Structure formats: structure tokens, C-alpha cells
PDB file of C-alpha atoms in Angstrom:
ATOM      1  CA  UNK A 943      15.589   6.801  17.741  1.00 69.00           C
ATOM      2  CA  UNK A 944      13.848   4.182  15.750  1.00 69.00           C
ATOM      3  CA  UNK A 945      15.613   2.207  13.582  1.00 90.00           C
ATOM      4  CA  UNK A 946      15.239   0.127  10.825  1.00 95.00           C
ATOM      5  CA  UNK A 947      18.598  -1.235   8.877  1.00 96.00           C
ATOM      6  CA  UNK A 948      18.785  -2.970   5.143  1.00 96.00           C
ATOM      7  CA  UNK A 949      22.139  -4.478   4.562  1.00 91.00           C
ATOM      8  CA  UNK A 950      22.884  -2.914   1.060  1.00 92.00           C
ATOM      9  CA  UNK A 951      21.399   0.709  -0.647  1.00 94.00           C
ATOM     10  CA  UNK A 952      22.416  -1.394  -3.819  1.00 96.00           C
ATOM     11  CA  UNK A 953      23.247  -4.739  -5.623  1.00 97.00           C
ATOM     12  CA  UNK A 954      23.759  -6.292  -8.836  1.00 98.00           C
ATOM     13  CA  UNK A 955      22.877  -9.575  -9.123  1.00 97.00           C
ATOM     14  CA  UNK A 956      23.233 -12.256 -11.978  1.00 98.00           C
ATOM     15  CA  UNK A 957      19.980 -14.169 -13.265  1.00 98.00           C
ATOM     16  CA  UNK A 958      19.814 -17.361 -11.789  1.00 97.00           C
ATOM     17  CA  UNK A 959      21.219 -16.448  -8.507  1.00 97.00           C
ATOM     18  CA  UNK A 960      20.090 -16.976  -4.986  1.00 97.00           C
ATOM     19  CA  UNK A 961      19.492 -13.876  -2.928  1.00 97.00           C
ATOM     20  CA  UNK A 962      19.572 -12.922   0.886  1.00 97.00           C
ATOM     21  CA  UNK A 963      18.489  -8.810   1.483  1.00 98.00           C
ATOM     22  CA  UNK A 964      18.480  -8.546   5.216  1.00 97.00           C
ATOM     23  CA  UNK A 965      16.361  -5.992   7.655  1.00 97.00           C
ATOM     24  CA  UNK A 966      17.270  -5.306  11.277  1.00 97.00           C
ATOM     25  CA  UNK A 967      15.178  -3.126  13.228  1.00 96.00           C
ATOM     26  CA  UNK A 968      16.314  -2.683  16.979  1.00 94.00           C
ATOM     27  CA  UNK A 969      12.531  -1.909  18.017  1.00 91.00           C
ATOM     28  CA  UNK A 970      11.271  -4.997  19.682  1.00 92.00           C
ATOM     29  CA  UNK A 971       8.423  -4.638  17.232  1.00 93.00           C
ATOM     30  CA  UNK A 972       6.889  -7.709  16.743  1.00 93.00           C
ATOM     31  CA  UNK A 973       5.698  -7.504  12.932  1.00 94.00           C
ATOM     32  CA  UNK A 974       8.074  -6.796  10.070  1.00 96.00           C
ATOM     33  CA  UNK A 975       6.933  -6.647   6.478  1.00 96.00           C
ATOM     34  CA  UNK A 976       9.011  -6.384   3.300  1.00 98.00           C
ATOM     35  CA  UNK A 977       7.255  -5.015  -0.212  1.00 97.00           C
ATOM     36  CA  UNK A 978       8.998  -3.883  -3.830  1.00 97.00           C
ATOM     37  CA  UNK A 979       8.208  -0.527  -5.117  1.00 97.00           C
ATOM     38  CA  UNK A 980       7.781   0.162  -8.714  1.00 95.00           C
ATOM     39  CA  UNK A 981       7.174   2.992 -11.249  1.00 91.00           C
ATOM     40  CA  UNK A 982       3.317   2.805 -11.583  1.00 90.00           C
ATOM     41  CA  UNK A 983       2.316   0.097  -9.659  1.00 93.00           C
ATOM     42  CA  UNK A 984       3.626   1.602  -5.683  1.00 91.00           C
ATOM     43  CA  UNK A 985       4.565  -0.482  -2.356  1.00 95.00           C
ATOM     44  CA  UNK A 986       2.931  -4.557  -2.535  1.00 96.00           C
ATOM     45  CA  UNK A 987       3.393  -6.285  -0.488  1.00 96.00           C
ATOM     46  CA  UNK A 988       5.246  -9.585  -0.433  1.00 97.00           C
ATOM     47  CA  UNK A 989       5.876 -11.543   2.781  1.00 97.00           C
ATOM     48  CA  UNK A 990       5.441 -10.565   6.349  1.00 95.00           C
ATOM     49  CA  UNK A 991       5.730 -11.848   9.574  1.00 95.00           C
ATOM     50  CA  UNK A 992       4.028 -11.455  12.896  1.00 92.00           C
ATOM     51  CA  UNK A 993       6.015 -13.066  15.516  1.00 91.00           C
ATOM     52  CA  UNK A 994       9.284 -15.575  15.168  1.00 93.00           C
ATOM     53  CA  UNK A 995       9.206 -18.449  12.793  1.00 89.00           C
ATOM     54  CA  UNK A 996       5.932 -17.099  12.261  1.00 91.00           C
ATOM     55  CA  UNK A 997       5.441 -15.650   7.812  1.00 93.00           C
ATOM     56  CA  UNK A 998       2.606 -15.146   5.723  1.00 93.00           C
ATOM     57  CA  UNK A 999       1.855 -14.363   2.483  1.00 94.00           C
ATOM     58  CA  UNK A1000       1.161 -10.591   0.712  1.00 94.00           C
ATOM     59  CA  UNK A1001      -0.047  -9.601  -2.376  1.00 92.00           C
ATOM     60  CA  UNK A1002       2.621 -11.181  -4.396  1.00 96.00           C
ATOM     61  CA  UNK A1003       4.932 -14.236  -2.854  1.00 96.00           C
ATOM     62  CA  UNK A1004       5.755 -15.741  -5.825  1.00 96.00           C
ATOM     63  CA  UNK A1005       9.711 -16.422  -6.199  1.00 96.00           C
ATOM     64  CA  UNK A1006      10.115 -15.247  -3.056  1.00 98.00           C
ATOM     65  CA  UNK A1007      10.723 -16.797   0.356  1.00 97.00           C
ATOM     66  CA  UNK A1008      11.654 -15.394   4.108  1.00 97.00           C
ATOM     67  CA  UNK A1009      13.327 -15.953   7.098  1.00 97.00           C
ATOM     68  CA  UNK A1010      12.865 -14.811  10.807  1.00 97.00           C
ATOM     69  CA  UNK A1011      14.770 -16.585  13.321  1.00 95.00           C
ATOM     70  CA  UNK A1012      15.082 -13.836  15.817  1.00 96.00           C
ATOM     71  CA  UNK A1013      12.793 -10.901  16.299  1.00 95.00           C
ATOM     72  CA  UNK A1014      15.012  -7.829  15.086  1.00 96.00           C
ATOM     73  CA  UNK A1015      15.791  -9.799  12.209  1.00 97.00           C
ATOM     74  CA  UNK A1016      13.564 -10.701   8.739  1.00 97.00           C
ATOM     75  CA  UNK A1017      15.277 -11.917   5.613  1.00 97.00           C
ATOM     76  CA  UNK A1018      13.574 -11.571   2.184  1.00 98.00           C
ATOM     77  CA  UNK A1019      15.218 -14.490  -0.054  1.00 98.00           C
ATOM     78  CA  UNK A1020      15.273 -14.377  -4.272  1.00 97.00           C
ATOM     79  CA  UNK A1021      15.617 -18.475  -4.822  1.00 94.00           C
ATOM     80  CA  UNK A1022      16.505 -17.775  -8.103  1.00 97.00           C
ATOM     81  CA  UNK A1023      16.567 -14.548  -8.810  1.00 97.00           C
ATOM     82  CA  UNK A1024      15.464 -13.330 -12.557  1.00 98.00           C
ATOM     83  CA  UNK A1025      15.343  -9.568 -14.622  1.00 98.00           C
ATOM     84  CA  UNK A1026      11.439  -9.002 -13.280  1.00 97.00           C
ATOM     85  CA  UNK A1027      12.705  -8.869  -9.610  1.00 98.00           C
ATOM     86  CA  UNK A1028      14.688  -5.723 -10.565  1.00 98.00           C
ATOM     87  CA  UNK A1029      12.972  -3.197  -8.526  1.00 97.00           C
ATOM     88  CA  UNK A1030      13.198  -1.407  -4.690  1.00 97.00           C
ATOM     89  CA  UNK A1031      12.486  -3.176  -1.701  1.00 98.00           C
ATOM     90  CA  UNK A1032      11.590  -1.908   1.601  1.00 97.00           C
ATOM     91  CA  UNK A1033      11.288  -3.607   4.667  1.00 97.00           C
ATOM     92  CA  UNK A1034       8.808  -2.070   7.439  1.00 96.00           C
ATOM     93  CA  UNK A1035       8.593  -2.857  11.223  1.00 95.00           C
ATOM     94  CA  UNK A1036       5.145  -2.282  13.486  1.00 92.00           C
ATOM     95  CA  UNK A1037       4.798  -3.212  16.857  1.00 90.00           C
ATOM     96  CA  UNK A1038       1.785  -5.077  18.017  1.00 85.00           C
ATOM     97  CA  UNK A1039      -2.002  -2.951  17.859  1.00 80.00           C
ATOM     98  CA  UNK A1040      -2.352   0.522  16.349  1.00 72.00           C
ATOM     99  CA  UNK A1041       0.913   1.566  15.738  1.00 82.00           C
ATOM    100  CA  UNK A1042       3.350   3.189  13.559  1.00 88.00           C
ATOM    101  CA  UNK A1043       5.282   1.549  10.894  1.00 90.00           C
ATOM    102  CA  UNK A1044       8.740   2.425  10.518  1.00 94.00           C
ATOM    103  CA  UNK A1045      10.827   1.782   6.709  1.00 95.00           C
ATOM    104  CA  UNK A1046      14.057   1.372   6.543  1.00 96.00           C
ATOM    105  CA  UNK A1047      15.952   3.027   3.918  1.00 95.00           C
ATOM    106  CA  UNK A1048      15.329   0.757   1.032  1.00 96.00           C
ATOM    107  CA  UNK A1049      17.647  -1.351  -1.488  1.00 97.00           C
ATOM    108  CA  UNK A1050      17.344  -1.063  -5.190  1.00 97.00           C
ATOM    109  CA  UNK A1051      18.332  -4.678  -6.497  1.00 98.00           C
ATOM    110  CA  UNK A1052      18.614  -4.956 -10.367  1.00 98.00           C
ATOM    111  CA  UNK A1053      19.458  -8.678 -11.775  1.00 98.00           C
ATOM    112  CA  UNK A1054      20.643  -8.551 -14.935  1.00 97.00           C
TER     113      UNK A1054
ATOM    114  CA  UNK B 776     -12.055  -4.667  -1.374  1.00 86.00           C
ATOM    115  CA  UNK B 777     -10.340  -1.301   0.255  1.00 91.00           C
ATOM    116  CA  UNK B 778      -8.688   0.840  -2.794  1.00 94.00           C
ATOM    117  CA  UNK B 779      -6.812   4.270  -1.465  1.00 97.00           C
ATOM    118  CA  UNK B 780      -6.335   6.600  -4.288  1.00 97.00           C
ATOM    119  CA  UNK B 781      -3.814  10.165  -4.778  1.00 97.00           C
ATOM    120  CA  UNK B 782      -4.124  13.114  -6.379  1.00 93.00           C
ATOM    121  CA  UNK B 783      -3.231  14.789  -8.460  1.00 92.00           C
ATOM    122  CA  UNK B 784      -0.290  12.495  -9.125  1.00 95.00           C
ATOM    123  CA  UNK B 785       1.661  15.058  -9.168  1.00 96.00           C
ATOM    124  CA  UNK B 786       1.840  19.002  -7.932  1.00 96.00           C
ATOM    125  CA  UNK B 787       4.109  21.672  -9.279  1.00 97.00           C
ATOM    126  CA  UNK B 788       4.193  24.962  -6.656  1.00 96.00           C
ATOM    127  CA  UNK B 789       6.162  28.130  -6.532  1.00 97.00           C
ATOM    128  CA  UNK B 790       7.566  28.566  -2.289  1.00 97.00           C
ATOM    129  CA  UNK B 791       5.875  29.602   0.593  1.00 97.00           C
ATOM    130  CA  UNK B 792       2.927  28.867  -1.104  1.00 96.00           C
ATOM    131  CA  UNK B 793       0.170  26.431   1.182  1.00 97.00           C
ATOM    132  CA  UNK B 794      -1.107  23.303  -0.700  1.00 95.00           C
ATOM    133  CA  UNK B 795      -3.390  20.300   0.380  1.00 96.00           C
ATOM    134  CA  UNK B 796      -2.677  16.981  -0.978  1.00 97.00           C
ATOM    135  CA  UNK B 797      -5.353  14.573  -0.986  1.00 97.00           C
ATOM    136  CA  UNK B 798      -5.573  10.577  -0.012  1.00 98.00           C
ATOM    137  CA  UNK B 799      -9.218   9.416  -0.184  1.00 98.00           C
ATOM    138  CA  UNK B 800     -10.051   5.574   0.415  1.00 97.00           C
ATOM    139  CA  UNK B 801     -13.304   3.456  -0.522  1.00 96.00           C
ATOM    140  CA  UNK B 802     -13.913   1.060   3.133  1.00 93.00           C
ATOM    141  CA  UNK B 803     -14.457   3.685   6.513  1.00 93.00           C
ATOM    142  CA  UNK B 804     -13.413   0.132   8.308  1.00 92.00           C
ATOM    143  CA  UNK B 805      -9.801   1.283   9.462  1.00 93.00           C
ATOM    144  CA  UNK B 806      -8.029   1.591  12.418  1.00 92.00           C
ATOM    145  CA  UNK B 807      -5.800   4.292  11.218  1.00 94.00           C
ATOM    146  CA  UNK B 808      -4.408   6.571   7.863  1.00 96.00           C
ATOM    147  CA  UNK B 809      -0.629   7.424   7.947  1.00 96.00           C
ATOM    148  CA  UNK B 810       1.241   9.656   5.774  1.00 97.00           C
ATOM    149  CA  UNK B 811       4.670   9.452   4.627  1.00 97.00           C
ATOM    150  CA  UNK B 812       7.309  10.397   2.788  1.00 97.00           C
ATOM    151  CA  UNK B 813       9.624   9.298   0.180  1.00 97.00           C
ATOM    152  CA  UNK B 814      12.471  11.480  -1.294  1.00 95.00           C
ATOM    153  CA  UNK B 815      14.171   9.642  -4.306  1.00 92.00           C
ATOM    154  CA  UNK B 816      15.676   6.598  -4.437  1.00 89.00           C
ATOM    155  CA  UNK B 817      15.466   6.355  -0.120  1.00 91.00           C
ATOM    156  CA  UNK B 818      12.638   5.181   1.818  1.00 93.00           C
ATOM    157  CA  UNK B 819       9.316   5.810   3.266  1.00 95.00           C
ATOM    158  CA  UNK B 820      10.102   8.481   6.141  1.00 94.00           C
ATOM    159  CA  UNK B 821       6.815   8.534   8.906  1.00 94.00           C
ATOM    160  CA  UNK B 822       5.278  11.732   8.574  1.00 96.00           C
ATOM    161  CA  UNK B 823       1.773  11.324  10.608  1.00 96.00           C
ATOM    162  CA  UNK B 824      -0.359   8.695  11.966  1.00 95.00           C
ATOM    163  CA  UNK B 825      -3.848   9.631  12.219  1.00 96.00           C
ATOM    164  CA  UNK B 826      -5.944   7.100  14.429  1.00 94.00           C
ATOM    165  CA  UNK B 827     -10.031   6.333  13.737  1.00 93.00           C
ATOM    166  CA  UNK B 828     -10.741   7.685  16.330  1.00 94.00           C
ATOM    167  CA  UNK B 829      -9.248  10.487  15.640  1.00 95.00           C
ATOM    168  CA  UNK B 830      -9.877  14.029  13.915  1.00 95.00           C
ATOM    169  CA  UNK B 831      -6.548  15.682  12.660  1.00 96.00           C
ATOM    170  CA  UNK B 832      -2.787  15.056  13.959  1.00 96.00           C
ATOM    171  CA  UNK B 833      -0.211  18.448  13.591  1.00 96.00           C
ATOM    172  CA  UNK B 834       3.658  18.608  13.039  1.00 95.00           C
ATOM    173  CA  UNK B 835       5.382  21.275  12.993  1.00 96.00           C
ATOM    174  CA  UNK B 836       4.309  22.654   9.406  1.00 97.00           C
ATOM    175  CA  UNK B 837       2.255  19.755   8.465  1.00 97.00           C
ATOM    176  CA  UNK B 838      -0.886  18.645   9.713  1.00 97.00           C
ATOM    177  CA  UNK B 839      -3.435  15.671   8.566  1.00 97.00           C
ATOM    178  CA  UNK B 840      -6.835  16.040   8.999  1.00 97.00           C
ATOM    179  CA  UNK B 841      -9.480  12.226   8.341  1.00 97.00           C
ATOM    180  CA  UNK B 842     -12.804  12.174   8.197  1.00 96.00           C
ATOM    181  CA  UNK B 843     -13.323   9.048   8.115  1.00 94.00           C
ATOM    182  CA  UNK B 844     -17.838   8.945   7.353  1.00 92.00           C
ATOM    183  CA  UNK B 845     -16.425  10.504   3.727  1.00 95.00           C
ATOM    184  CA  UNK B 846     -13.438   8.127   2.902  1.00 97.00           C
ATOM    185  CA  UNK B 847     -10.812  11.740   2.910  1.00 97.00           C
ATOM    186  CA  UNK B 848      -7.380  12.475   4.360  1.00 98.00           C
ATOM    187  CA  UNK B 849      -5.285  15.609   3.473  1.00 98.00           C
ATOM    188  CA  UNK B 850      -2.704  16.720   4.567  1.00 97.00           C
ATOM    189  CA  UNK B 851      -1.904  20.124   4.436  1.00 97.00           C
ATOM    190  CA  UNK B 852       2.262  21.994   4.013  1.00 97.00           C
ATOM    191  CA  UNK B 853       2.056  25.524   5.574  1.00 97.00           C
ATOM    192  CA  UNK B 854       4.336  27.871   3.862  1.00 97.00           C
ATOM    193  CA  UNK B 855       6.159  25.398   1.182  1.00 97.00           C
ATOM    194  CA  UNK B 856       9.980  25.217   1.084  1.00 97.00           C
ATOM    195  CA  UNK B 857      11.914  23.452  -1.520  1.00 97.00           C
ATOM    196  CA  UNK B 858      12.550  20.691   0.862  1.00 97.00           C
ATOM    197  CA  UNK B 859       9.877  19.793   0.789  1.00 97.00           C
ATOM    198  CA  UNK B 860      10.172  18.014  -2.491  1.00 98.00           C
ATOM    199  CA  UNK B 861       9.097  14.582  -2.329  1.00 98.00           C
ATOM    200  CA  UNK B 862       6.657  12.272  -3.135  1.00 97.00           C
ATOM    201  CA  UNK B 863       4.071  11.874  -0.634  1.00 98.00           C
ATOM    202  CA  UNK B 864       2.348   8.506   0.039  1.00 98.00           C
ATOM    203  CA  UNK B 865      -1.314   7.610   2.455  1.00 97.00           C
ATOM    204  CA  UNK B 866      -1.965   4.405   3.444  1.00 96.00           C
ATOM    205  CA  UNK B 867      -4.474   2.854   5.431  1.00 95.00           C
ATOM    206  CA  UNK B 868      -4.809   0.266   7.856  1.00 93.00           C
ATOM    207  CA  UNK B 869      -8.087  -2.196   7.569  1.00 91.00           C
ATOM    208  CA  UNK B 870      -9.764  -2.958  10.679  1.00 89.00           C
ATOM    209  CA  UNK B 871     -12.254  -5.637   9.458  1.00 79.00           C
ATOM    210  CA  UNK B 872     -10.666  -9.169  10.259  1.00 63.00           C
ATOM    211  CA  UNK B 873      -8.337 -11.164   8.120  1.00 67.00           C
ATOM    212  CA  UNK B 874      -7.291  -8.519   6.337  1.00 63.00           C
ATOM    213  CA  UNK B 875      -6.179  -5.877   9.766  1.00 69.00           C
ATOM    214  CA  UNK B 876      -2.510  -6.730   9.909  1.00 77.00           C
ATOM    215  CA  UNK B 877      -0.856  -4.964   5.914  1.00 86.00           C
ATOM    216  CA  UNK B 878      -1.320  -1.518   5.096  1.00 91.00           C
ATOM    217  CA  UNK B 879      -3.725  -0.680   1.890  1.00 93.00           C
ATOM    218  CA  UNK B 880      -1.124   1.824   0.149  1.00 96.00           C
ATOM    219  CA  UNK B 881      -2.468   5.133  -2.564  1.00 97.00           C
ATOM    220  CA  UNK B 882       0.221   5.407  -5.460  1.00 96.00           C
ATOM    221  CA  UNK B 883       1.312   8.498  -4.341  1.00 97.00           C
ATOM    222  CA  UNK B 884       1.761  12.561  -5.240  1.00 98.00           C
ATOM    223  CA  UNK B 885       4.783  13.664  -6.365  1.00 97.00           C
ATOM    224  CA  UNK B 886       5.449  17.429  -4.679  1.00 98.00           C
ATOM    225  CA  UNK B 887       7.981  19.930  -6.443  1.00 97.00           C
ATOM    226  CA  UNK B 888       8.471  22.839  -4.247  1.00 97.00           C
ATOM    227  CA  UNK B 889      10.295  25.655  -6.760  1.00 96.00           C
ATOM    228  CA  UNK B 890      12.610  28.633  -5.402  1.00 95.00           C
TER     229      UNK B 890
END
């Protein structure tokens, strides 16, 4: 069975902290994605990766960075958390080709 | 630029009704279209994936159709149940070069099935 696991369901961090969100998939997928989801704005792509150590900016990369040192793991980093980064963060993975995407359970991040 | 629209934004129906959720997209150059379900505060669950060469896909009480030329997809839910209450999202994968890795998302339809 397909499995995308995000390290935390809920997270509360202080303004200015460095925050790491981890995502692991067990399906050997090449592509991995980080989205944030906000009411009225839908899902917005932050970064994606199509191979180990490869990354591309999505639609809203400002204030974020990513790391993909191993195929199964894709980390989202908030260098200095701010209150406007309070959101639901969703990780997804997809194999090469025109195939289905699978999502993790989401991380609800609150920055205070 | 590809845009995806889902209408209505919210829907409330009595249990047992058959219902249709709509998804429209502005550019027919797509690889596929995928329907997802999202329960409150949770991640997304993939329901159905329709490739551009296909007309429909079925899974249990769910049937999704695709009319690429008119830029429309529908998700049909038969004999709705309270457990179907969730937000339903559709996403298309563009096939034009330079933009084909990302999904383009609708804002979703929030469905409430009342007992």
C-alpha cells in the first residue's frame, strides 16, 4: 500500500525559529512536492523535487527552502518562521511518467 | 495559463441522493485529471485518475468522466452516504512543455450529506 508520511500532524513554533517539516515516502517515487493550503486560496506549490538533490521552485518559494538528500525523504525548511506561514502543509509524491500523486496526512503549523 | 474551476463551492444533500460534482479547465492540453477527497484537517486521498485518452473511470460508487475538448470533468457519486461528507478537489496535469511536472488545482467542492 502506498505510504507518504509527514513527521508531525500539529506543530507550534515561535516567530523567528527555524522549522523543519519532514516527508518520507516508501514507494521509490522520483517526484516529491510540498504544498501549503489556506482557506480561499487552495493548494499552492512551494517547491518540488524530481530527483535526489534536484529541486525546483514552485509558485510561492519565498521564505522556504528544501532538501532532498535521499530519494525517500523531502524536507521543507522555514528559515525564520513568521506568522504568515501559519498554514496546513501537505507533502505529495508521484512516480515518473503520467501517474497518480499520493499525499501525506498534512502538518498543521501554527507560528506564534 | 491553465485554470481549474469547481462549481459549486459547497453542496448539501440528503442521504441517498445521486450527485454530480463539476470541474472545468481552460486548456485542453493535459496529461490527466485526478480527483481527490479531503476530510477536515487531514491530507488528500486520491479517488480517481483519468488519463487524457480515457473518457471515464469507476471505483465503487464513484464515476469520473472527462471531456477534454470541452474542458470538463464530472465526479458522479451514487447513493450518497453521510460518510461521503468531505471536500472534493480536482487537479489537472498540463502537457505543455515547461509546465508538465506540476498539478493545477481547483478550490474544491465542500459536500455535506445529511442523514
